[in-house]
Short mmCIF file of C-alpha atoms and ligand atoms in Angstrom, two decimals:
data_model
loop_
_atom_site.label_atom_id
_atom_site.label_comp_id
_atom_site.label_asym_id
_atom_site.label_seq_id
_atom_site.Cartn_x
_atom_site.Cartn_y
_atom_site.Cartn_z
CA MET A 1 -35.33 69.92 13.88
CA LYS A 2 -37.58 67.27 12.40
CA HIS A 3 -39.42 65.49 15.14
CA ILE A 4 -39.23 61.74 15.07
CA ASP A 5 -41.17 59.64 17.53
CA TRP A 6 -38.41 57.15 18.26
CA LYS A 7 -40.22 55.23 20.93
CA HIS A 8 -43.00 54.51 18.48
CA GLN A 9 -40.47 53.57 15.80
CA VAL A 10 -38.72 51.30 18.25
CA MET A 11 -41.89 49.41 19.06
CA LYS A 12 -42.72 48.98 15.41
CA LEU A 13 -39.25 47.84 14.48
CA GLY A 14 -39.00 45.61 17.52
CA ALA A 15 -42.15 43.81 16.48
CA ALA A 16 -40.89 43.55 12.93
CA VAL A 17 -37.69 41.94 14.11
CA LEU A 18 -39.55 39.47 16.30
CA THR A 19 -41.83 38.40 13.49
CA ALA A 20 -39.15 38.57 10.81
CA GLY A 21 -38.84 35.63 8.48
CA LEU A 22 -37.17 32.65 9.99
CA PHE A 23 -33.70 31.44 9.39
CA THR A 24 -32.22 32.19 6.06
CA LEU A 25 -28.92 31.38 7.66
CA SER A 26 -26.02 29.54 6.18
CA GLY A 27 -23.84 27.16 8.12
CA THR A 28 -20.54 28.91 7.64
CA ALA A 29 -18.49 29.24 10.80
CA PRO A 30 -17.08 32.50 12.06
CA VAL A 31 -13.45 31.54 12.13
CA HIS A 32 -11.42 34.72 12.53
CA ALA A 33 -9.78 35.97 9.38
CA ALA A 34 -7.06 37.62 11.43
CA GLU A 35 -6.11 34.32 13.04
CA SER A 36 -3.10 35.74 14.78
CA GLY A 37 -2.31 39.39 15.08
CA MET A 38 -4.22 42.57 15.58
CA LYS A 39 -7.92 42.52 16.34
CA ALA A 40 -10.65 45.07 16.96
CA SER A 41 -12.31 45.19 20.37
CA TYR A 42 -15.52 47.21 20.66
CA HIS A 43 -18.99 47.67 22.11
CA GLY A 44 -22.11 49.73 21.74
CA PHE A 45 -24.29 51.68 24.15
CA PHE A 46 -27.83 50.39 23.78
CA TYR A 47 -30.72 52.73 24.51
CA GLY A 48 -32.49 51.77 27.75
CA SER A 49 -29.98 49.00 28.44
CA GLY A 50 -26.45 50.44 28.82
CA TRP A 51 -23.06 49.44 27.43
CA GLY A 52 -23.14 45.97 25.90
CA PRO A 53 -20.38 43.42 26.52
CA VAL A 54 -17.05 44.08 24.80
CA LYS A 55 -16.82 42.10 21.55
CA GLU A 56 -13.70 41.00 19.75
CA ASP A 57 -13.08 41.09 16.00
CA ASN A 58 -16.00 40.07 13.80
CA THR A 59 -18.39 39.14 16.58
CA LEU A 60 -21.71 40.95 16.83
CA SER A 61 -22.40 43.84 19.20
CA THR A 62 -26.19 43.73 19.03
CA ALA A 63 -28.78 45.72 20.98
CA PRO A 64 -31.48 43.83 22.90
CA ALA A 65 -34.81 43.48 21.09
CA GLY A 66 -36.52 46.88 20.90
CA SER A 67 -33.33 48.82 21.68
CA TYR A 68 -30.69 50.35 19.40
CA VAL A 69 -27.20 51.87 19.36
CA THR A 70 -26.69 55.45 20.58
CA ALA A 71 -22.91 55.38 21.19
CA MET A 72 -19.84 53.24 20.53
CA LYS A 73 -16.23 52.66 21.60
CA ALA A 74 -13.46 50.69 19.88
CA THR A 75 -9.82 49.81 20.55
CA LEU A 76 -7.22 47.43 19.14
CA THR A 77 -5.58 44.40 20.72
CA GLY A 78 -2.33 42.88 19.55
CA GLN A 79 -1.10 46.03 17.81
CA PRO A 80 2.38 45.28 16.42
CA GLU A 81 5.18 46.72 18.53
CA GLY A 82 6.46 50.01 17.16
CA MET A 83 3.76 50.44 14.53
CA THR A 84 2.15 53.87 14.87
CA GLY A 85 -1.54 54.64 14.61
CA THR A 86 -4.82 53.53 16.14
CA ILE A 87 -8.47 52.87 15.31
CA ALA A 88 -10.72 55.91 14.75
CA TYR A 89 -14.50 55.95 14.33
CA GLN A 90 -17.32 58.34 13.66
CA VAL A 91 -21.09 58.02 14.07
CA ASN A 92 -23.99 59.76 12.39
CA LEU A 93 -26.34 60.50 15.29
CA SER A 94 -29.96 61.18 14.36
CA GLY A 95 -30.67 64.92 14.60
CA SER A 96 -26.96 65.83 14.90
CA GLY A 97 -25.40 64.38 11.75
CA TRP A 98 -21.79 63.17 11.68
CA LEU A 99 -20.01 63.76 14.99
CA ASP A 100 -16.25 64.32 15.26
CA TRP A 101 -13.95 61.30 14.93
CA ALA A 102 -13.16 59.55 18.20
CA GLU A 103 -10.30 57.10 18.62
CA ASN A 104 -8.71 54.40 20.71
CA GLY A 105 -11.44 53.66 23.26
CA ALA A 106 -13.02 57.11 23.48
CA GLU A 107 -16.82 57.26 23.40
CA THR A 108 -18.66 58.80 20.48
CA GLY A 109 -22.39 59.23 20.08
CA SER A 110 -24.15 59.68 23.38
CA ALA A 111 -25.01 57.45 26.31
CA GLU A 112 -27.55 60.09 27.37
CA THR A 113 -29.75 60.46 24.33
CA GLU A 114 -32.64 58.56 22.90
CA MET A 115 -31.51 59.53 19.41
CA PRO A 116 -30.16 56.55 17.51
CA VAL A 117 -26.99 56.16 15.51
CA GLU A 118 -27.92 55.96 11.81
CA ALA A 119 -24.54 55.10 10.26
CA ILE A 120 -20.88 54.61 11.22
CA ARG A 121 -17.43 55.01 9.66
CA VAL A 122 -14.20 53.40 10.90
CA LYS A 123 -10.59 53.90 9.83
CA LEU A 124 -7.05 53.08 10.90
CA THR A 125 -4.44 55.81 11.27
CA GLY A 126 -0.64 56.08 11.13
CA GLN A 127 1.37 53.11 9.91
CA LEU A 128 -1.55 50.82 10.68
CA GLU A 129 -3.44 52.37 7.79
CA THR A 130 -0.85 51.19 5.27
CA ASN A 131 -0.58 47.70 6.76
CA TYR A 132 -4.19 46.78 7.56
CA ASP A 133 -7.75 47.16 6.29
CA VAL A 134 -10.63 47.66 8.71
CA TYR A 135 -14.00 46.17 7.74
CA TYR A 136 -17.30 46.94 9.46
CA SER A 137 -21.01 46.41 9.07
CA VAL A 138 -24.19 47.54 10.85
CA LEU A 139 -27.51 45.86 11.62
CA GLN A 140 -30.27 48.02 10.15
CA THR A 141 -33.95 47.09 9.59
CA GLY A 142 -33.15 43.52 10.53
CA GLU A 143 -30.31 43.04 8.02
CA TRP A 144 -26.54 43.25 8.31
CA THR A 145 -25.14 45.57 5.65
CA SER A 146 -22.44 44.16 3.39
CA TRP A 147 -18.93 45.04 4.61
CA SER A 148 -17.75 48.65 4.36
CA LYS A 149 -14.03 49.36 4.75
CA ASN A 150 -11.52 52.11 5.51
CA GLU A 151 -13.75 55.13 6.15
CA GLU A 152 -16.65 54.16 3.85
CA THR A 153 -20.12 54.73 5.34
CA ALA A 154 -21.92 51.68 6.78
CA GLY A 155 -25.66 52.25 7.16
CA VAL A 156 -28.18 54.57 5.54
CA GLU A 157 -28.21 58.08 7.03
CA GLY A 158 -30.96 60.69 6.87
CA GLN A 159 -33.90 58.35 6.40
CA GLY A 160 -34.83 57.73 10.02
CA LEU A 161 -33.26 54.25 10.07
CA ARG A 162 -31.49 53.26 13.27
CA VAL A 163 -28.46 51.05 13.84
CA ASP A 164 -29.31 48.04 16.03
CA GLY A 165 -25.83 46.52 16.12
CA PHE A 166 -22.40 46.57 14.51
CA LYS A 167 -19.27 44.47 13.99
CA ILE A 168 -15.68 45.37 13.12
CA SER A 169 -12.87 43.21 11.74
CA ILE A 170 -9.21 43.92 11.00
CA VAL A 171 -7.34 42.10 8.23
CA ALA A 172 -3.87 42.44 6.74
CA LYS A 173 -3.79 45.00 3.91
CA GLY A 174 -5.40 43.58 0.80
CA GLY A 175 -6.09 40.31 2.65
CA GLU A 176 -9.22 38.22 2.55
CA VAL A 177 -12.53 39.86 3.39
CA PRO A 178 -13.69 38.60 6.80
CA PRO A 179 -16.29 35.80 6.69
CA GLU A 180 -19.94 36.78 7.03
CA GLN A 181 -21.47 36.01 10.40
CA PRO A 182 -24.30 33.54 10.07
CA ALA A 183 -26.02 34.79 13.18
CA ALA A 184 -28.57 37.46 13.90
CA LYS A 185 -31.66 36.95 11.76
CA GLY A 186 -34.44 35.32 13.66
CA ILE A 187 -32.34 34.81 16.79
CA ASP A 188 -32.82 37.03 19.83
CA PRO A 189 -29.32 37.28 21.38
CA ASN A 190 -30.85 38.04 24.78
CA ARG A 191 -33.00 34.94 24.99
CA PRO A 192 -31.63 31.54 26.00
CA MET A 193 -30.38 29.24 23.25
CA ILE A 194 -28.94 25.76 22.94
CA ALA A 195 -27.35 23.69 20.21
CA LEU A 196 -28.67 20.18 19.65
CA THR A 197 -26.01 18.06 17.95
CA PHE A 198 -26.38 14.64 16.33
CA ASP A 199 -23.41 12.37 15.54
CA ASP A 200 -22.73 9.22 13.53
CA GLY A 201 -25.50 9.71 10.91
CA PRO A 202 -27.12 10.47 8.72
CA SER A 203 -29.70 7.72 8.67
CA THR A 204 -32.59 8.27 6.30
CA ALA A 205 -35.25 7.00 8.71
CA VAL A 206 -34.00 8.58 11.94
CA THR A 207 -32.56 11.85 10.62
CA THR A 208 -35.73 12.53 8.64
CA ARG A 209 -37.86 12.29 11.79
CA ILE A 210 -35.56 14.75 13.58
CA LEU A 211 -35.64 17.17 10.64
CA ASN A 212 -39.44 16.96 10.54
CA SER A 213 -39.64 17.92 14.21
CA LEU A 214 -37.13 20.76 13.81
CA GLU A 215 -39.03 22.12 10.83
CA ALA A 216 -42.37 21.92 12.65
CA ASN A 217 -40.95 23.82 15.62
CA GLY A 218 -38.86 26.40 13.77
CA GLY A 219 -35.59 25.03 15.17
CA ARG A 220 -32.24 23.97 13.79
CA ALA A 221 -29.54 21.51 14.84
CA THR A 222 -25.98 20.58 13.91
CA PHE A 223 -25.27 17.18 12.35
CA PHE A 224 -21.74 15.76 12.65
CA MET A 225 -21.77 13.23 9.86
CA VAL A 226 -19.70 10.18 9.04
CA GLY A 227 -18.47 10.85 5.51
CA ASN A 228 -18.94 7.36 4.09
CA ARG A 229 -22.66 7.45 4.98
CA VAL A 230 -23.31 10.66 3.07
CA PRO A 231 -23.49 9.44 -0.55
CA GLY A 232 -26.29 7.04 0.43
CA THR A 233 -28.26 9.73 2.27
CA ALA A 234 -27.68 12.73 0.04
CA GLY A 235 -31.35 13.76 0.04
CA VAL A 236 -31.37 14.02 3.83
CA VAL A 237 -28.13 16.00 3.85
CA SER A 238 -29.43 18.44 1.29
CA ARG A 239 -32.61 18.92 3.32
CA MET A 240 -30.55 19.65 6.45
CA ALA A 241 -28.87 22.53 4.68
CA ALA A 242 -32.14 23.77 3.19
CA LEU A 243 -33.65 23.92 6.70
CA GLY A 244 -30.73 26.02 7.96
CA CYS A 245 -29.19 23.18 9.95
CA GLU A 246 -25.42 23.05 10.18
CA VAL A 247 -23.49 20.29 8.42
CA GLY A 248 -20.47 19.09 10.41
CA ASN A 249 -17.66 16.56 10.01
CA HIS A 250 -17.31 13.41 12.18
CA THR A 251 -14.54 11.78 10.09
CA TYR A 252 -15.00 9.56 7.04
CA ASP A 253 -15.18 6.23 8.84
CA HIS A 254 -15.51 7.10 12.53
CA LYS A 255 -11.79 6.74 13.11
CA TYR A 256 -10.27 8.47 16.16
CA LEU A 257 -8.16 11.55 15.47
CA THR A 258 -5.60 10.20 17.90
CA GLN A 259 -5.08 7.14 15.67
CA MET A 260 -4.23 9.22 12.63
CA GLY A 261 -1.26 11.36 11.67
CA ASP A 262 -1.40 14.78 10.08
CA SER A 263 -1.77 13.69 6.46
CA GLU A 264 -4.31 10.97 7.25
CA ILE A 265 -6.48 13.42 9.22
CA ARG A 266 -6.33 15.81 6.27
CA SER A 267 -7.43 13.22 3.73
CA ASN A 268 -9.98 11.61 6.05
CA LEU A 269 -11.71 14.89 6.95
CA GLY A 270 -11.20 16.20 3.42
CA ARG A 271 -13.09 13.27 1.87
CA THR A 272 -15.92 13.83 4.35
CA ASN A 273 -16.07 17.54 3.56
CA ALA A 274 -16.17 16.77 -0.15
CA ASN A 275 -19.05 14.30 0.25
CA VAL A 276 -21.05 16.70 2.39
CA ALA A 277 -20.40 19.58 0.00
CA ASN A 278 -21.51 17.39 -2.91
CA ALA A 279 -24.76 16.53 -1.17
CA SER A 280 -25.61 19.88 0.43
CA GLY A 281 -23.65 22.60 -1.34
CA LYS A 282 -22.06 23.48 2.02
CA THR A 283 -18.59 22.54 3.20
CA PRO A 284 -18.39 21.71 6.91
CA ILE A 285 -16.16 23.95 9.01
CA LEU A 286 -16.82 22.34 12.38
CA MET A 287 -15.68 18.87 13.32
CA ARG A 288 -16.52 16.68 16.27
CA PRO A 289 -13.75 14.36 17.39
CA THR A 290 -14.92 10.74 17.27
CA GLY A 291 -15.15 9.31 20.77
CA GLY A 292 -14.34 12.81 22.02
CA ASN A 293 -10.65 11.97 21.54
CA TYR A 294 -8.06 14.49 20.46
CA ASN A 295 -4.53 15.53 21.31
CA SER A 296 -2.32 18.53 20.65
CA ALA A 297 -1.08 17.10 17.35
CA SER A 298 -4.58 16.54 15.98
CA LEU A 299 -5.68 19.99 17.12
CA ALA A 300 -2.69 21.47 15.28
CA THR A 301 -3.87 19.71 12.11
CA LEU A 302 -7.42 20.99 12.65
CA LYS A 303 -6.04 24.48 13.10
CA SER A 304 -4.25 24.34 9.78
CA MET A 305 -7.48 23.07 8.18
CA GLY A 306 -9.46 26.00 9.65
CA MET A 307 -11.65 23.74 11.77
CA PRO A 308 -12.64 24.12 15.44
CA ALA A 309 -13.38 20.90 17.42
CA ILE A 310 -16.83 20.87 19.00
CA MET A 311 -17.36 18.90 22.21
CA TRP A 312 -20.51 18.99 24.39
CA SER A 313 -21.83 20.00 27.81
CA ILE A 314 -24.66 17.42 28.07
CA ASP A 315 -23.99 13.82 27.09
CA THR A 316 -27.30 11.97 26.79
CA LEU A 317 -25.58 8.56 26.38
CA ASP A 318 -28.49 7.77 24.06
CA TRP A 319 -26.33 5.25 22.15
CA LYS A 320 -25.75 3.25 25.32
CA HIS A 321 -29.10 3.00 27.11
CA LYS A 322 -31.32 3.45 24.02
CA ASN A 323 -34.15 4.61 26.27
CA PRO A 324 -36.03 7.67 25.04
CA GLN A 325 -37.25 8.69 28.49
CA THR A 326 -33.72 8.52 29.90
CA THR A 327 -32.49 10.77 27.09
CA ILE A 328 -35.36 13.21 27.70
CA ASN A 329 -34.70 13.29 31.46
CA LYS A 330 -30.96 13.78 31.04
CA VAL A 331 -31.59 16.87 28.95
CA LEU A 332 -34.54 18.44 30.77
CA SER A 333 -33.06 17.92 34.25
CA GLN A 334 -29.93 19.98 33.56
CA VAL A 335 -30.35 22.04 30.39
CA LYS A 336 -29.25 25.66 30.55
CA ASP A 337 -28.49 28.58 28.28
CA GLY A 338 -25.47 27.89 26.06
CA ASP A 339 -25.48 24.09 26.26
CA ILE A 340 -24.29 21.83 23.46
CA ILE A 341 -26.25 18.57 23.68
CA LEU A 342 -24.88 15.29 22.29
CA MET A 343 -27.14 12.70 20.66
CA HIS A 344 -26.83 10.21 17.78
CA ASP A 345 -29.19 10.17 14.80
CA ILE A 346 -28.90 6.48 13.98
CA TYR A 347 -31.26 5.09 16.66
CA GLY A 348 -35.03 5.17 16.46
CA THR A 349 -35.07 5.69 20.22
CA THR A 350 -33.12 8.92 19.73
CA ALA A 351 -35.73 10.15 17.24
CA ASP A 352 -38.41 9.23 19.84
CA ALA A 353 -36.62 11.44 22.37
CA ALA A 354 -35.95 14.27 19.90
CA GLU A 355 -39.63 14.43 18.96
CA VAL A 356 -40.40 15.20 22.61
CA LEU A 357 -37.38 17.36 23.38
CA ILE A 358 -37.61 19.70 20.38
CA PRO A 359 -41.13 21.01 21.14
CA GLU A 360 -40.56 20.91 24.92
CA LEU A 361 -37.29 22.88 24.84
CA THR A 362 -38.93 25.38 22.47
CA ALA A 363 -41.88 25.73 24.85
CA ARG A 364 -39.44 26.38 27.70
CA GLY A 365 -38.09 29.37 25.77
CA TYR A 366 -34.91 27.90 24.31
CA GLN A 367 -34.01 28.90 20.79
CA LEU A 368 -32.70 25.82 18.97
CA VAL A 369 -29.75 27.17 17.01
CA THR A 370 -26.71 25.76 15.26
CA VAL A 371 -23.31 25.64 16.94
CA SER A 372 -21.98 28.35 14.61
CA GLU A 373 -24.96 30.61 15.25
CA MET A 374 -24.55 30.33 19.01
CA ALA A 375 -20.80 30.82 18.81
CA ALA A 376 -21.17 33.91 16.64
CA LEU A 377 -23.32 35.58 19.28
CA ARG A 378 -21.05 34.52 22.15
CA GLY A 379 -17.43 35.24 21.43
CA GLY A 380 -16.80 33.28 18.22
CA MET A 381 -14.56 30.28 17.59
CA ALA A 382 -11.01 29.77 16.43
CA ALA A 383 -9.65 26.87 14.39
CA GLY A 384 -7.82 24.18 16.35
CA HIS A 385 -9.56 25.08 19.60
CA THR A 386 -12.18 22.97 21.42
CA TYR A 387 -15.56 24.22 22.62
CA SER A 388 -18.10 22.45 24.83
CA SER A 389 -20.61 25.26 25.47
CA PHE A 390 -21.20 28.93 24.71
CA ARG A 391 -22.49 30.56 27.89
CA PRO A 392 -24.02 34.06 27.79
ZN1 ZN B 401 -19.42 9.21 16.97
#
């Protein structure tokens, strides 16, 4: 058997991942394609680390930095009553080749080897096979492969390349291909991360200062924009997207969701999405309820529009006190992994605070990521639901 020094390879690849190019990420949100119905549930065994947390449909099961996948398990949730079949999967284990198919929660690969998985195949059996497609992808040499489906091979076998993570998604037969996950590149899923969010802008003067600081520190943020401000600030909006920041929707005119009916919410948010898409080339998927107000009717409308509602876990009240030091203290005194932090990019005093917070939070080890990036690594989001943090 060809001898491969995997520990050496691991160190090399680990370093490559850590120094990999920053943030070529798009702002698309990982809303589940299979909104209701059957989903895949799965996890990997990571060399030197153990079984990772169980992930559900189209979220990433990713090894810690420097580790890789040596075994996997997968099951289904929400399988239709009376429909026969299950999920089956097969791994190509370095040095052993393709192992036998395993199914419905059984382990394949090995939790007791240092040999990595090089490629995987997944399929559905029984009546499920004629009613659903299964899509899957692996993380290899720092990139997620494009989707493979229904028993195709995902990953390159036989060239000493290891699988560092995988994701699986089930869709109705012939249905839409699941959305690509924006996360992974340049983000270490095992290090703390937070999402800075800015509402009510953009403002050319203030937003530009925040973008400058983010760019200088290799961070990103999410901007929930008021649609009628966007045509006058198109250059700023386009730069947001170019820097990998996420463009979000904060209504067209800062009207409360609870003061609008279904059709008005649709047209109000729709006009905002159109303006942002015009300026940035990206259509917002996330919205932040103005004033933090929503009710079950407005959430039902958001659900039908494919939009989650993003709340927050730290409210700086920057708009009220307009004191940079107070904003800084509010964040630094309580910030923790998974926080969503609320600020407003229309006050110079908020830019003053952001210019301190962005480098300081980075120095404290927090990765400044977008809401969608953080969500993708921590359980995903569903349209019409509200989220105020994404804890590890
Ligand atoms: Zn607002």
